[in-house]
PDB file of C-alpha atoms and ligand atoms in Angstrom:
ATOM      1  CA  MET G 460     -11.141  14.381  -6.960  1.00 64.00           C
ATOM      2  CA  GLY G 461     -11.986  10.970  -9.381  1.00 62.00           C
ATOM      3  CA  LEU G 462     -12.165   7.384  -9.728  1.00 59.00           C
ATOM      4  CA  GLN G 463     -10.203   7.457 -13.044  1.00 57.00           C
ATOM      5  CA  THR G 464      -7.314   5.499 -11.711  1.00 59.00           C
ATOM      6  CA  ALA G 465      -6.805   3.439  -8.169  1.00 68.00           C
ATOM      7  CA  ASP G 466      -5.368   5.608  -5.618  1.00 82.00           C
ATOM      8  CA  ASP G 467      -3.915   4.148  -1.742  1.00 85.00           C
ATOM      9  CA  ALA G 468      -7.340   6.201  -0.495  1.00 91.00           C
ATOM     10  CA  ALA G 469      -9.981   7.959  -1.250  1.00 92.00           C
ATOM     11  CA  VAL G 470      -9.558  12.132  -1.127  1.00 93.00           C
ATOM     12  CA  TYR G 471     -12.487  14.295  -1.173  1.00 93.00           C
ATOM     13  CA  ARG G 472     -11.918  18.195  -1.865  1.00 93.00           C
ATOM     14  CA  VAL G 473     -13.348  20.325   0.758  1.00 94.00           C
ATOM     15  CA  ALA G 474     -11.845  24.203  -0.254  1.00 95.00           C
ATOM     16  CA  ASP G 475      -9.584  25.447  -2.766  1.00 95.00           C
ATOM     17  CA  ASP G 476      -6.351  24.618  -0.073  1.00 96.00           C
ATOM     18  CA  ARG G 477      -8.367  20.978   1.600  1.00 96.00           C
ATOM     19  CA  ALA G 478      -8.895  17.984   0.583  1.00 96.00           C
ATOM     20  CA  ILE G 479      -9.746  15.218   3.118  1.00 96.00           C
ATOM     21  CA  ILE G 480      -8.123  11.479   2.379  1.00 96.00           C
ATOM     22  CA  GLN G 481     -10.347   8.714   3.849  1.00 96.00           C
ATOM     23  CA  THR G 482      -9.554   5.012   4.330  1.00 96.00           C
ATOM     24  CA  VAL G 483      -9.756   2.194   6.175  1.00 96.00           C
ATOM     25  CA  ASP G 484      -7.843  -0.839   7.048  1.00 96.00           C
ATOM     26  CA  PHE G 485      -8.310  -3.884   9.231  1.00 96.00           C
ATOM     27  CA  PHE G 486      -7.129  -7.516   9.800  1.00 97.00           C
ATOM     28  CA  PRO G 487      -6.831 -10.421  11.971  1.00 97.00           C
ATOM     29  CA  PRO G 488      -4.209 -10.971  14.827  1.00 97.00           C
ATOM     30  CA  VAL G 489      -0.596 -10.609  12.754  1.00 96.00           C
ATOM     31  CA  VAL G 490       2.161 -11.967  15.802  1.00 96.00           C
ATOM     32  CA  ASP G 491       1.446 -12.874  18.821  1.00 95.00           C
ATOM     33  CA  ASP G 492       1.131 -10.100  20.928  1.00 97.00           C
ATOM     34  CA  PRO G 493      -1.687  -8.111  20.998  1.00 98.00           C
ATOM     35  CA  TYR G 494       0.002  -4.213  21.936  1.00 98.00           C
ATOM     36  CA  ALA G 495       2.216  -5.094  18.572  1.00 98.00           C
ATOM     37  CA  TYR G 496      -0.800  -6.029  17.053  1.00 98.00           C
ATOM     38  CA  GLY G 497      -2.970  -2.670  17.929  1.00 98.00           C
ATOM     39  CA  ALA G 498       0.086  -0.486  16.734  1.00 98.00           C
ATOM     40  CA  ILE G 499       0.409  -2.783  13.337  1.00 98.00           C
ATOM     41  CA  ALA G 500      -2.884  -2.622  11.981  1.00 98.00           C
ATOM     42  CA  ALA G 501      -3.111   1.136  12.585  1.00 98.00           C
ATOM     43  CA  ALA G 502       0.560   1.535  11.190  1.00 98.00           C
ATOM     44  CA  ASN G 503      -0.783  -0.478   8.712  1.00 98.00           C
ATOM     45  CA  ALA G 504      -4.026   1.952   8.246  1.00 98.00           C
ATOM     46  CA  MET G 505      -2.659   4.839   8.062  1.00 98.00           C
ATOM     47  CA  SER G 506      -0.105   3.642   5.681  1.00 98.00           C
ATOM     48  CA  ASP G 507      -2.726   5.006   2.737  1.00 97.00           C
ATOM     49  CA  VAL G 508      -2.885   8.722   3.798  1.00 97.00           C
ATOM     50  CA  TYR G 509       1.173   8.401   4.237  1.00 98.00           C
ATOM     51  CA  ALA G 510       1.938   7.019   0.230  1.00 97.00           C
ATOM     52  CA  MET G 511      -0.709   9.797  -0.366  1.00 97.00           C
ATOM     53  CA  GLY G 512       1.374  12.852   0.852  1.00 97.00           C
ATOM     54  CA  GLY G 513      -1.666  13.388   4.065  1.00 98.00           C
ATOM     55  CA  GLU G 514      -1.694  13.682   7.387  1.00 98.00           C
ATOM     56  CA  VAL G 515      -3.354  11.597   9.579  1.00 98.00           C
ATOM     57  CA  VAL G 516      -5.539  13.787  11.825  1.00 98.00           C
ATOM     58  CA  LEU G 517      -8.730  11.242  13.389  1.00 98.00           C
ATOM     59  CA  ALA G 518      -9.256   7.526  13.576  1.00 98.00           C
ATOM     60  CA  LEU G 519     -12.266   5.594  14.469  1.00 98.00           C
ATOM     61  CA  ASN G 520     -11.646   1.681  15.797  1.00 98.00           C
ATOM     62  CA  LEU G 521     -12.422  -1.297  14.130  1.00 98.00           C
ATOM     63  CA  GLY G 522     -12.967  -3.840  16.956  1.00 98.00           C
ATOM     64  CA  ALA G 523     -14.245  -7.458  16.205  1.00 98.00           C
ATOM     65  CA  PHE G 524     -13.484  -9.973  19.119  1.00 98.00           C
ATOM     66  CA  PRO G 525     -14.682 -13.322  20.412  1.00 97.00           C
ATOM     67  CA  LYS G 526     -17.381 -13.392  23.259  1.00 96.00           C
ATOM     68  CA  ASP G 527     -14.667 -15.268  25.714  1.00 96.00           C
ATOM     69  CA  LEU G 528     -11.781 -13.059  24.877  1.00 96.00           C
ATOM     70  CA  ASP G 529      -9.429 -11.948  28.131  1.00 96.00           C
ATOM     71  CA  ARG G 530     -10.431  -8.320  28.162  1.00 95.00           C
ATOM     72  CA  GLU G 531      -6.897  -7.298  29.062  1.00 97.00           C
ATOM     73  CA  ILE G 532      -5.747  -8.671  25.243  1.00 97.00           C
ATOM     74  CA  VAL G 533      -8.703  -6.424  24.026  1.00 97.00           C
ATOM     75  CA  ARG G 534      -7.280  -3.408  26.020  1.00 97.00           C
ATOM     76  CA  GLU G 535      -3.584  -4.081  25.091  1.00 98.00           C
ATOM     77  CA  ILE G 536      -4.618  -4.175  21.110  1.00 98.00           C
ATOM     78  CA  PHE G 537      -6.871  -0.864  21.627  1.00 98.00           C
ATOM     79  CA  ARG G 538      -3.694   0.450  23.954  1.00 98.00           C
ATOM     80  CA  GLY G 539      -1.570  -0.456  20.956  1.00 98.00           C
ATOM     81  CA  GLY G 540      -3.526   1.693  18.416  1.00 98.00           C
ATOM     82  CA  ALA G 541      -4.206   4.036  20.091  1.00 98.00           C
ATOM     83  CA  ASP G 542      -0.123   4.934  21.272  1.00 98.00           C
ATOM     84  CA  LYS G 543       0.281   4.567  17.728  1.00 98.00           C
ATOM     85  CA  VAL G 544      -2.280   7.588  16.582  1.00 98.00           C
ATOM     86  CA  ALA G 545      -1.130   9.652  19.355  1.00 98.00           C
ATOM     87  CA  GLU G 546       2.057   9.376  17.780  1.00 98.00           C
ATOM     88  CA  ALA G 547       0.904  10.094  14.256  1.00 98.00           C
ATOM     89  CA  GLY G 548       0.190  13.202  16.467  1.00 98.00           C
ATOM     90  CA  ALA G 549      -3.546  12.357  15.551  1.00 98.00           C
ATOM     91  CA  VAL G 550      -6.437  11.449  18.148  1.00 97.00           C
ATOM     92  CA  ILE G 551      -9.075   8.449  18.123  1.00 97.00           C
ATOM     93  CA  GLY G 552     -12.410   9.938  18.635  1.00 95.00           C
ATOM     94  CA  GLY G 553     -14.133   6.566  18.807  1.00 95.00           C
ATOM     95  CA  GLY G 554     -14.977   3.668  16.539  1.00 96.00           C
ATOM     96  CA  HIS G 555     -16.825   0.055  16.979  1.00 97.00           C
ATOM     97  CA  THR G 556     -16.720  -3.395  18.151  1.00 96.00           C
ATOM     98  CA  ILE G 557     -18.368  -6.313  18.065  1.00 97.00           C
ATOM     99  CA  LEU G 558     -18.345 -10.276  18.409  1.00 97.00           C
ATOM    100  CA  ASP G 559     -17.003 -12.274  16.112  1.00 97.00           C
ATOM    101  CA  ASP G 560     -15.242 -15.787  15.937  1.00 96.00           C
ATOM    102  CA  GLU G 561     -11.988 -14.538  14.973  1.00 96.00           C
ATOM    103  CA  PRO G 562     -10.407 -11.420  16.144  1.00 97.00           C
ATOM    104  CA  LYS G 563      -9.527  -8.557  13.933  1.00 98.00           C
ATOM    105  CA  TYR G 564      -9.141  -5.246  14.759  1.00 98.00           C
ATOM    106  CA  GLY G 565      -7.901  -1.914  12.381  1.00 98.00           C
ATOM    107  CA  LEU G 566      -9.402   1.797  11.546  1.00 98.00           C
ATOM    108  CA  ALA G 567     -10.961   4.261   9.744  1.00 98.00           C
ATOM    109  CA  VAL G 568      -8.706   6.948   9.234  1.00 98.00           C
ATOM    110  CA  THR G 569      -9.027  10.851   7.802  1.00 98.00           C
ATOM    111  CA  GLY G 570      -6.609  12.821   6.733  1.00 98.00           C
ATOM    112  CA  PHE G 571      -5.969  16.104   4.708  1.00 98.00           C
ATOM    113  CA  VAL G 572      -3.469  17.352   2.340  1.00 97.00           C
ATOM    114  CA  HIS G 573      -3.581  20.336  -0.188  1.00 97.00           C
ATOM    115  CA  PRO G 574      -4.925  19.378  -2.779  1.00 95.00           C
ATOM    116  CA  ASP G 575      -2.405  20.871  -5.390  1.00 95.00           C
ATOM    117  CA  ARG G 576      -0.150  18.641  -3.306  1.00 96.00           C
ATOM    118  CA  ILE G 577      -1.666  15.321  -3.144  1.00 96.00           C
ATOM    119  CA  ILE G 578       0.902  11.838  -4.106  1.00 96.00           C
ATOM    120  CA  ARG G 579      -0.490   9.620  -6.725  1.00 95.00           C
ATOM    121  CA  LYS G 580       0.830   6.141  -7.372  1.00 95.00           C
ATOM    122  CA  SER G 581      -0.073   7.395 -11.815  1.00 95.00           C
ATOM    123  CA  THR G 582       2.671  10.178 -12.230  1.00 96.00           C
ATOM    124  CA  ALA G 583       5.890   8.493 -12.390  1.00 98.00           C
ATOM    125  CA  ARG G 584       7.993   9.212 -15.024  1.00 98.00           C
ATOM    126  CA  ALA G 585      10.031   7.102 -17.322  1.00 98.00           C
ATOM    127  CA  GLY G 586      13.911   7.706 -16.399  1.00 98.00           C
ATOM    128  CA  ASP G 587      12.889   7.921 -12.284  1.00 98.00           C
ATOM    129  CA  LEU G 588      14.710   6.127  -9.905  1.00 98.00           C
ATOM    130  CA  LEU G 589      12.052   3.869  -7.364  1.00 98.00           C
ATOM    131  CA  VAL G 590      13.423   4.268  -4.020  1.00 98.00           C
ATOM    132  CA  LEU G 591      12.094   1.431  -0.902  1.00 98.00           C
ATOM    133  CA  THR G 592      11.413   2.613   2.832  1.00 98.00           C
ATOM    134  CA  LYS G 593      11.131  -1.164   4.152  1.00 98.00           C
ATOM    135  CA  PRO G 594      12.075  -4.526   3.584  1.00 98.00           C
ATOM    136  CA  LEU G 595      10.804  -6.862   1.906  1.00 98.00           C
ATOM    137  CA  GLY G 596       9.529 -10.073   4.260  1.00 98.00           C
ATOM    138  CA  THR G 597       7.601  -9.334   7.092  1.00 98.00           C
ATOM    139  CA  GLY G 598       4.426 -11.669   5.248  1.00 98.00           C
ATOM    140  CA  ILE G 599       6.524 -14.414   5.373  1.00 98.00           C
ATOM    141  CA  VAL G 600       7.828 -14.180   8.146  1.00 98.00           C
ATOM    142  CA  THR G 601       4.428 -13.575   9.984  1.00 98.00           C
ATOM    143  CA  THR G 602       3.874 -16.775   8.242  1.00 98.00           C
ATOM    144  CA  ALA G 603       6.202 -18.627   9.348  1.00 98.00           C
ATOM    145  CA  LEU G 604       5.886 -17.665  13.482  1.00 98.00           C
ATOM    146  CA  LYS G 605       1.864 -18.906  12.924  1.00 96.00           C
ATOM    147  CA  HIS G 606       3.908 -22.392  11.922  1.00 97.00           C
ATOM    148  CA  SER G 607       6.265 -21.616  14.886  1.00 96.00           C
ATOM    149  CA  ALA G 608       8.885 -21.522  12.978  1.00 97.00           C
ATOM    150  CA  ALA G 609      10.178 -18.134  12.984  1.00 97.00           C
ATOM    151  CA  ALA G 610      13.465 -17.330  15.355  1.00 98.00           C
ATOM    152  CA  SER G 611      12.358 -14.307  18.177  1.00 97.00           C
ATOM    153  CA  HIS G 612      15.058 -12.286  16.494  1.00 98.00           C
ATOM    154  CA  GLU G 613      13.272 -12.346  12.985  1.00 98.00           C
ATOM    155  CA  VAL G 614       9.971 -11.516  14.334  1.00 98.00           C
ATOM    156  CA  GLU G 615      11.285  -8.585  16.328  1.00 98.00           C
ATOM    157  CA  ALA G 616      12.785  -7.314  13.136  1.00 98.00           C
ATOM    158  CA  ALA G 617       9.579  -7.524  10.954  1.00 98.00           C
ATOM    159  CA  VAL G 618       7.720  -6.311  14.391  1.00 98.00           C
ATOM    160  CA  GLU G 619       9.938  -3.488  14.275  1.00 98.00           C
ATOM    161  CA  SER G 620       9.697  -2.663  10.988  1.00 98.00           C
ATOM    162  CA  MET G 621       6.220  -3.125  10.795  1.00 98.00           C
ATOM    163  CA  MET G 622       4.917  -0.590  13.658  1.00 98.00           C
ATOM    164  CA  ARG G 623       6.688   1.975  12.134  1.00 98.00           C
ATOM    165  CA  LEU G 624       5.243   4.977  10.849  1.00 98.00           C
ATOM    166  CA  ASN G 625       5.476   5.956   7.343  1.00 98.00           C
ATOM    167  CA  HIS G 626       4.331   9.411   8.924  1.00 98.00           C
ATOM    168  CA  THR G 627       8.132  10.333   7.850  1.00 97.00           C
ATOM    169  CA  GLY G 628       7.976   9.318   4.748  1.00 98.00           C
ATOM    170  CA  SER G 629       5.196  11.983   3.912  1.00 98.00           C
ATOM    171  CA  ARG G 630       6.813  14.982   5.196  1.00 98.00           C
ATOM    172  CA  ILE G 631       9.381  13.960   3.231  1.00 98.00           C
ATOM    173  CA  MET G 632       7.777  13.267   0.248  1.00 98.00           C
ATOM    174  CA  GLN G 633       6.554  16.798   0.868  1.00 98.00           C
ATOM    175  CA  GLU G 634       9.434  18.451   1.244  1.00 97.00           C
ATOM    176  CA  GLU G 635      11.687  17.246  -1.285  1.00 97.00           C
ATOM    177  CA  GLY G 636       8.950  16.738  -4.584  1.00 97.00           C
ATOM    178  CA  VAL G 637       8.909  13.665  -5.904  1.00 98.00           C
ATOM    179  CA  HIS G 638       6.749  12.482  -8.457  1.00 98.00           C
ATOM    180  CA  ALA G 639       4.786   9.003  -7.287  1.00 98.00           C
ATOM    181  CA  ALA G 640       4.108   6.948  -4.846  1.00 98.00           C
ATOM    182  CA  THR G 641       2.479   4.135  -3.336  1.00 97.00           C
ATOM    183  CA  ASP G 642       2.377   1.745  -0.356  1.00 97.00           C
ATOM    184  CA  VAL G 643       3.588  -1.861  -0.393  1.00 98.00           C
ATOM    185  CA  THR G 644       1.189  -3.603   1.482  1.00 97.00           C
ATOM    186  CA  GLY G 645      -1.389  -6.906  -0.065  1.00 96.00           C
ATOM    187  CA  TYR G 646      -0.205  -7.291  -3.508  1.00 97.00           C
ATOM    188  CA  SER G 647       3.401  -7.367  -3.035  1.00 98.00           C
ATOM    189  CA  LEU G 648       6.562  -5.361  -4.544  1.00 98.00           C
ATOM    190  CA  LEU G 649       6.268  -6.878  -7.778  1.00 98.00           C
ATOM    191  CA  GLY G 650       2.231  -6.174  -7.568  1.00 98.00           C
ATOM    192  CA  HIS G 651       2.138  -2.124  -6.538  1.00 97.00           C
ATOM    193  CA  SER G 652       4.591  -1.846  -8.651  1.00 98.00           C
ATOM    194  CA  TYR G 653       2.272  -3.235 -11.704  1.00 97.00           C
ATOM    195  CA  GLU G 654       0.014  -0.321 -10.579  1.00 96.00           C
ATOM    196  CA  MET G 655       1.810   2.728 -10.910  1.00 97.00           C
ATOM    197  CA  ALA G 656       2.958   1.228 -14.196  1.00 97.00           C
ATOM    198  CA  ASP G 657      -0.239   0.791 -15.585  1.00 95.00           C
ATOM    199  CA  ALA G 658      -1.879   3.819 -13.745  1.00 94.00           C
ATOM    200  CA  SER G 659       1.054   6.130 -14.872  1.00 96.00           C
ATOM    201  CA  GLY G 660       1.939   4.549 -18.989  1.00 96.00           C
ATOM    202  CA  VAL G 661       5.252   3.693 -17.574  1.00 98.00           C
ATOM    203  CA  GLY G 662       7.162   0.393 -16.593  1.00 98.00           C
ATOM    204  CA  ILE G 663       8.961  -0.737 -14.324  1.00 98.00           C
ATOM    205  CA  LEU G 664      12.533  -2.412 -13.776  1.00 98.00           C
ATOM    206  CA  ILE G 665      13.394  -3.921 -10.121  1.00 98.00           C
ATOM    207  CA  ARG G 666      16.637  -5.024  -9.239  1.00 97.00           C
ATOM    208  CA  ALA G 667      16.507  -7.540  -7.142  1.00 96.00           C
ATOM    209  CA  ASP G 668      19.928  -7.709  -5.909  1.00 95.00           C
ATOM    210  CA  ASP G 669      19.321  -3.660  -4.021  1.00 97.00           C
ATOM    211  CA  ILE G 670      15.744  -5.230  -2.505  1.00 98.00           C
ATOM    212  CA  PRO G 671      16.289  -5.439   1.050  1.00 98.00           C
ATOM    213  CA  LEU G 672      14.766  -8.257   3.036  1.00 98.00           C
ATOM    214  CA  LEU G 673      13.873  -8.771   6.550  1.00 98.00           C
ATOM    215  CA  ALA G 674      16.102 -11.882   7.997  1.00 98.00           C
ATOM    216  CA  GLY G 675      14.168 -14.989   7.290  1.00 98.00           C
ATOM    217  CA  THR G 676      12.300 -14.223   4.315  1.00 98.00           C
ATOM    218  CA  LEU G 677      14.240 -16.345   1.710  1.00 98.00           C
ATOM    219  CA  GLU G 678      14.554 -19.056   4.019  1.00 98.00           C
ATOM    220  CA  HIS G 679      10.982 -19.498   5.168  1.00 98.00           C
ATOM    221  CA  ALA G 680       9.702 -18.600   1.597  1.00 98.00           C
ATOM    222  CA  ALA G 681      11.913 -22.085   0.755  1.00 98.00           C
ATOM    223  CA  GLY G 682      10.620 -23.610   3.902  1.00 98.00           C
ATOM    224  CA  GLY G 683       6.964 -22.971   2.360  1.00 97.00           C
ATOM    225  CA  HIS G 684       5.811 -20.443   4.616  1.00 98.00           C
ATOM    226  CA  ILE G 685       3.141 -18.861   1.904  1.00 97.00           C
ATOM    227  CA  PRO G 686       1.495 -15.965   3.531  1.00 96.00           C
ATOM    228  CA  GLY G 687      -2.184 -16.584   1.989  1.00 91.00           C
ATOM    229  CA  GLY G 688      -2.573 -14.294  -1.526  1.00 95.00           C
ATOM    230  CA  LEU G 689       0.618 -15.002  -2.913  1.00 98.00           C
ATOM    231  CA  ARG G 690      -0.758 -17.819  -4.903  1.00 97.00           C
ATOM    232  CA  ARG G 691      -3.244 -14.905  -6.426  1.00 97.00           C
ATOM    233  CA  ASN G 692      -0.734 -11.680  -6.762  1.00 98.00           C
ATOM    234  CA  ARG G 693       1.478 -14.848  -8.587  1.00 97.00           C
ATOM    235  CA  ARG G 694      -1.730 -15.652 -10.576  1.00 97.00           C
ATOM    236  CA  TRP G 695      -2.982 -11.845 -11.397  1.00 97.00           C
ATOM    237  CA  LEU G 696       1.175 -10.327 -12.170  1.00 97.00           C
ATOM    238  CA  ALA G 697       1.314 -13.736 -15.208  1.00 96.00           C
ATOM    239  CA  GLN G 698      -1.617 -12.171 -17.093  1.00 94.00           C
ATOM    240  CA  GLU G 699      -1.739 -10.552 -20.154  1.00 90.00           C
ATOM    241  CA  ASP G 700       2.585 -10.175 -19.926  1.00 91.00           C
ATOM    242  CA  ARG G 701       1.987  -8.125 -16.995  1.00 97.00           C
ATOM    243  CA  LEU G 702       6.077  -9.383 -15.315  1.00 97.00           C
ATOM    244  CA  ARG G 703       9.057 -10.555 -16.999  1.00 97.00           C
ATOM    245  CA  LEU G 704      11.094 -12.814 -14.318  1.00 96.00           C
ATOM    246  CA  PRO G 705      14.690 -13.055 -15.121  1.00 95.00           C
ATOM    247  CA  ASP G 706      16.130 -16.362 -16.802  1.00 93.00           C
ATOM    248  CA  GLY G 707      17.026 -18.539 -13.241  1.00 91.00           C
ATOM    249  CA  ILE G 708      15.838 -16.775  -9.980  1.00 95.00           C
ATOM    250  CA  SER G 709      15.411 -18.799  -7.800  1.00 94.00           C
ATOM    251  CA  GLU G 710      12.276 -20.534  -6.424  1.00 96.00           C
ATOM    252  CA  GLU G 711      12.488 -18.290  -2.599  1.00 97.00           C
ATOM    253  CA  TRP G 712      13.203 -14.935  -5.015  1.00 97.00           C
ATOM    254  CA  VAL G 713      10.158 -15.256  -6.855  1.00 97.00           C
ATOM    255  CA  LEU G 714       7.940 -15.490  -3.239  1.00 98.00           C
ATOM    256  CA  ALA G 715       9.645 -12.863  -1.488  1.00 98.00           C
ATOM    257  CA  LEU G 716       8.347 -10.786  -4.941  1.00 98.00           C
ATOM    258  CA  HIS G 717       5.400 -12.027  -4.845  1.00 98.00           C
ATOM    259  CA  SER G 718       4.699 -12.009  -0.741  1.00 98.00           C
ATOM    260  CA  PRO G 719       1.770  -9.541   0.847  1.00 98.00           C
ATOM    261  CA  GLU G 720       3.178  -7.539   2.701  1.00 98.00           C
ATOM    262  CA  THR G 721       1.634  -5.736   6.387  1.00 97.00           C
ATOM    263  CA  SER G 722       2.345  -2.027   6.688  1.00 98.00           C
ATOM    264  CA  GLY G 723       5.455  -2.557   4.353  1.00 98.00           C
ATOM    265  CA  GLY G 724       7.212   0.580   3.371  1.00 98.00           C
ATOM    266  CA  LEU G 725       6.897   3.455   0.559  1.00 98.00           C
ATOM    267  CA  LEU G 726       7.421   2.867  -2.334  1.00 98.00           C
ATOM    268  CA  ILE G 727       8.789   6.235  -3.953  1.00 98.00           C
ATOM    269  CA  SER G 728       9.381   7.444  -7.752  1.00 98.00           C
ATOM    270  CA  LEU G 729      11.256  10.678  -8.392  1.00 98.00           C
ATOM    271  CA  GLU G 730      13.941  12.663 -10.026  1.00 98.00           C
ATOM    272  CA  PRO G 731      18.024  10.873 -10.613  1.00 98.00           C
ATOM    273  CA  GLU G 732      19.212  14.339  -9.316  1.00 98.00           C
ATOM    274  CA  LYS G 733      16.759  14.330  -6.314  1.00 98.00           C
ATOM    275  CA  ALA G 734      17.142  10.793  -5.140  1.00 98.00           C
ATOM    276  CA  PRO G 735      20.415  11.589  -2.538  1.00 98.00           C
ATOM    277  CA  SER G 736      18.544  13.978  -0.662  1.00 98.00           C
ATOM    278  CA  LEU G 737      15.674  12.902  -0.351  1.00 98.00           C
ATOM    279  CA  ARG G 738      17.639   9.602   1.057  1.00 98.00           C
ATOM    280  CA  ASP G 739      20.091  11.591   2.983  1.00 98.00           C
ATOM    281  CA  ARG G 740      16.561  13.150   4.624  1.00 98.00           C
ATOM    282  CA  PHE G 741      15.454   9.613   5.516  1.00 98.00           C
ATOM    283  CA  SER G 742      18.733   9.163   6.546  1.00 98.00           C
ATOM    284  CA  LYS G 743      19.018  11.750   9.565  1.00 98.00           C
ATOM    285  CA  GLU G 744      15.608  11.011  10.753  1.00 97.00           C
ATOM    286  CA  GLY G 745      17.427   7.682  11.338  1.00 97.00           C
ATOM    287  CA  GLU G 746      15.757   4.922   7.867  1.00 97.00           C
ATOM    288  CA  GLU G 747      16.795   3.489   5.783  1.00 97.00           C
ATOM    289  CA  THR G 748      16.278   3.580   1.972  1.00 98.00           C
ATOM    290  CA  TRP G 749      17.070   1.146  -0.870  1.00 98.00           C
ATOM    291  CA  VAL G 750      17.187   2.886  -4.146  1.00 98.00           C
ATOM    292  CA  VAL G 751      15.477  -0.398  -6.147  1.00 98.00           C
ATOM    293  CA  GLY G 752      15.053  -0.059  -9.591  1.00 98.00           C
ATOM    294  CA  GLU G 753      13.684   2.377 -11.847  1.00 98.00           C
ATOM    295  CA  VAL G 754      10.785   3.448 -14.236  1.00 98.00           C
ATOM    296  CA  THR G 755      11.463   3.269 -17.815  1.00 98.00           C
ATOM    297  CA  ASP G 756       9.128   2.926 -21.429  1.00 96.00           C
ATOM    298  CA  GLY G 757       6.906   0.219 -21.815  1.00 91.00           C
ATOM    299  CA  ARG G 758       4.158  -0.902 -19.687  1.00 89.00           C
ATOM    300  CA  ALA G 759       5.399  -4.006 -18.031  1.00 95.00           C
ATOM    301  CA  VAL G 760       7.238  -4.503 -14.844  1.00 98.00           C
ATOM    302  CA  GLY G 761      10.483  -6.258 -14.864  1.00 97.00           C
ATOM    303  CA  VAL G 762      12.825  -7.530 -12.356  1.00 98.00           C
ATOM    304  CA  ARG G 763      16.499  -7.861 -13.115  1.00 96.00           C
ATOM    305  CA  GLN G 764      19.192 -10.339 -11.266  1.00 94.00           C
ATOM    306  CA  SER G 765      22.601 -10.868 -11.529  1.00 87.00           C
ATOM    307  CA  PRO G 766      23.069 -14.522 -11.583  1.00 77.00           C
ATOM    308  CA  ALA G 767      25.342 -14.444  -8.601  1.00 65.00           C
ATOM    309  CA  GLN G 768      22.722 -12.895  -6.181  1.00 55.00           C
ATOM    310  CA  ALA G 769      20.590 -16.257  -6.645  1.00 51.00           C
ATOM    311  CA  PRO G 770      20.991 -18.338  -4.142  1.00 51.00           C
TER     312      PRO G 770
HETATM  313 CO1   CO W2180      -1.661   1.444  -0.087  1.00 95.29          CO
HETATM  314 CO1   CO W2181      -5.233   0.035   1.859  1.00 95.29          CO
END
C-alpha cells in the first residue's frame, strides 16, 4: 500500500475488501515475572495492527533464551504470550527459538483490515482532538524496577497497563470513525506525536496538565531511573524546531513526555464532536481515556502546562 509515510505496520492488499497487516516486535524482559513478560511482549507486538484499525489473526513466536535458563521460565513466557494471542481471538501458528545470552521474546503478527478502512497516522486534521488510551510511565517505572527502586503497587499498575491489548480501541475506532491514530511506544508520547504531525502536515499541541501518569513516574524520573532510548528521543526532537516546550516545565515532566513506552496506548486524532461518544464507548468497556491535546496548523509539537501543575 506504499512506503510514502511511516505507518505502524506494513500493509499489503490481497483483495478488494482485504489487506494484510504485518508487523514484528520482540525485546528483553521488562518485568521479573516470566508470564507477565510474555503477555506484555505479545500485547506490544500486536499493538501496531490495532493502531491501524486491524484485527489480529495469526502470530508466530520469536524467542531467544540462554542455554541454562530454567525450562519452566521459558514455558511461562510462552504461556503469557499464548494467552494474549488467544484473548485477541488469534492463533499462534508456530515460531522459532535460538540460543542467546540475554532472553528475548516477541511475536511476528499478521492481521486483516479492509483496504478502505486503514487507520493511518498521516491523516490527522487541524481542529481534531487527541485522545490517549493508556497512562504514560511504563519505561520509567520498569527502569526503576530494574534498579530495585519501584514499589510493588507501582509495578503492578504498570504491568496491568502493559498487558492490556489495544484491541478494544481498534474496534471502537472503526465503529466511531476517526481521522488518524498511532500507538505510543519507543519514541515516547512526544516522538509519536511528532511523527503524526509531520506525516499529516499539521501541528500538535499537548496539554501536560491532562496527561495521565502511572504512579511513581515523576518521582522515579527525578531519581534518575531513565530508560535507554530516552536521551535519543530527546536529541531527535530537539532538532529543527520539532518541539516547543513551555518555560518553567520541570525536568521530570520533560523526561516523562520523552520516555519510551512499552505496550503503550493509542493516540487517536478525531473530530471534537466525536470525542464524547468515542470516550463513552471506551468507558463502557471499562477502559479510561484522556483528551491530551489537539491538532493545530503548523508542523511542530508544542506542550502547554499551567504553572500550578509544575511540581
Ligand atoms: Co506503532
Ligand atoms: Co512496532
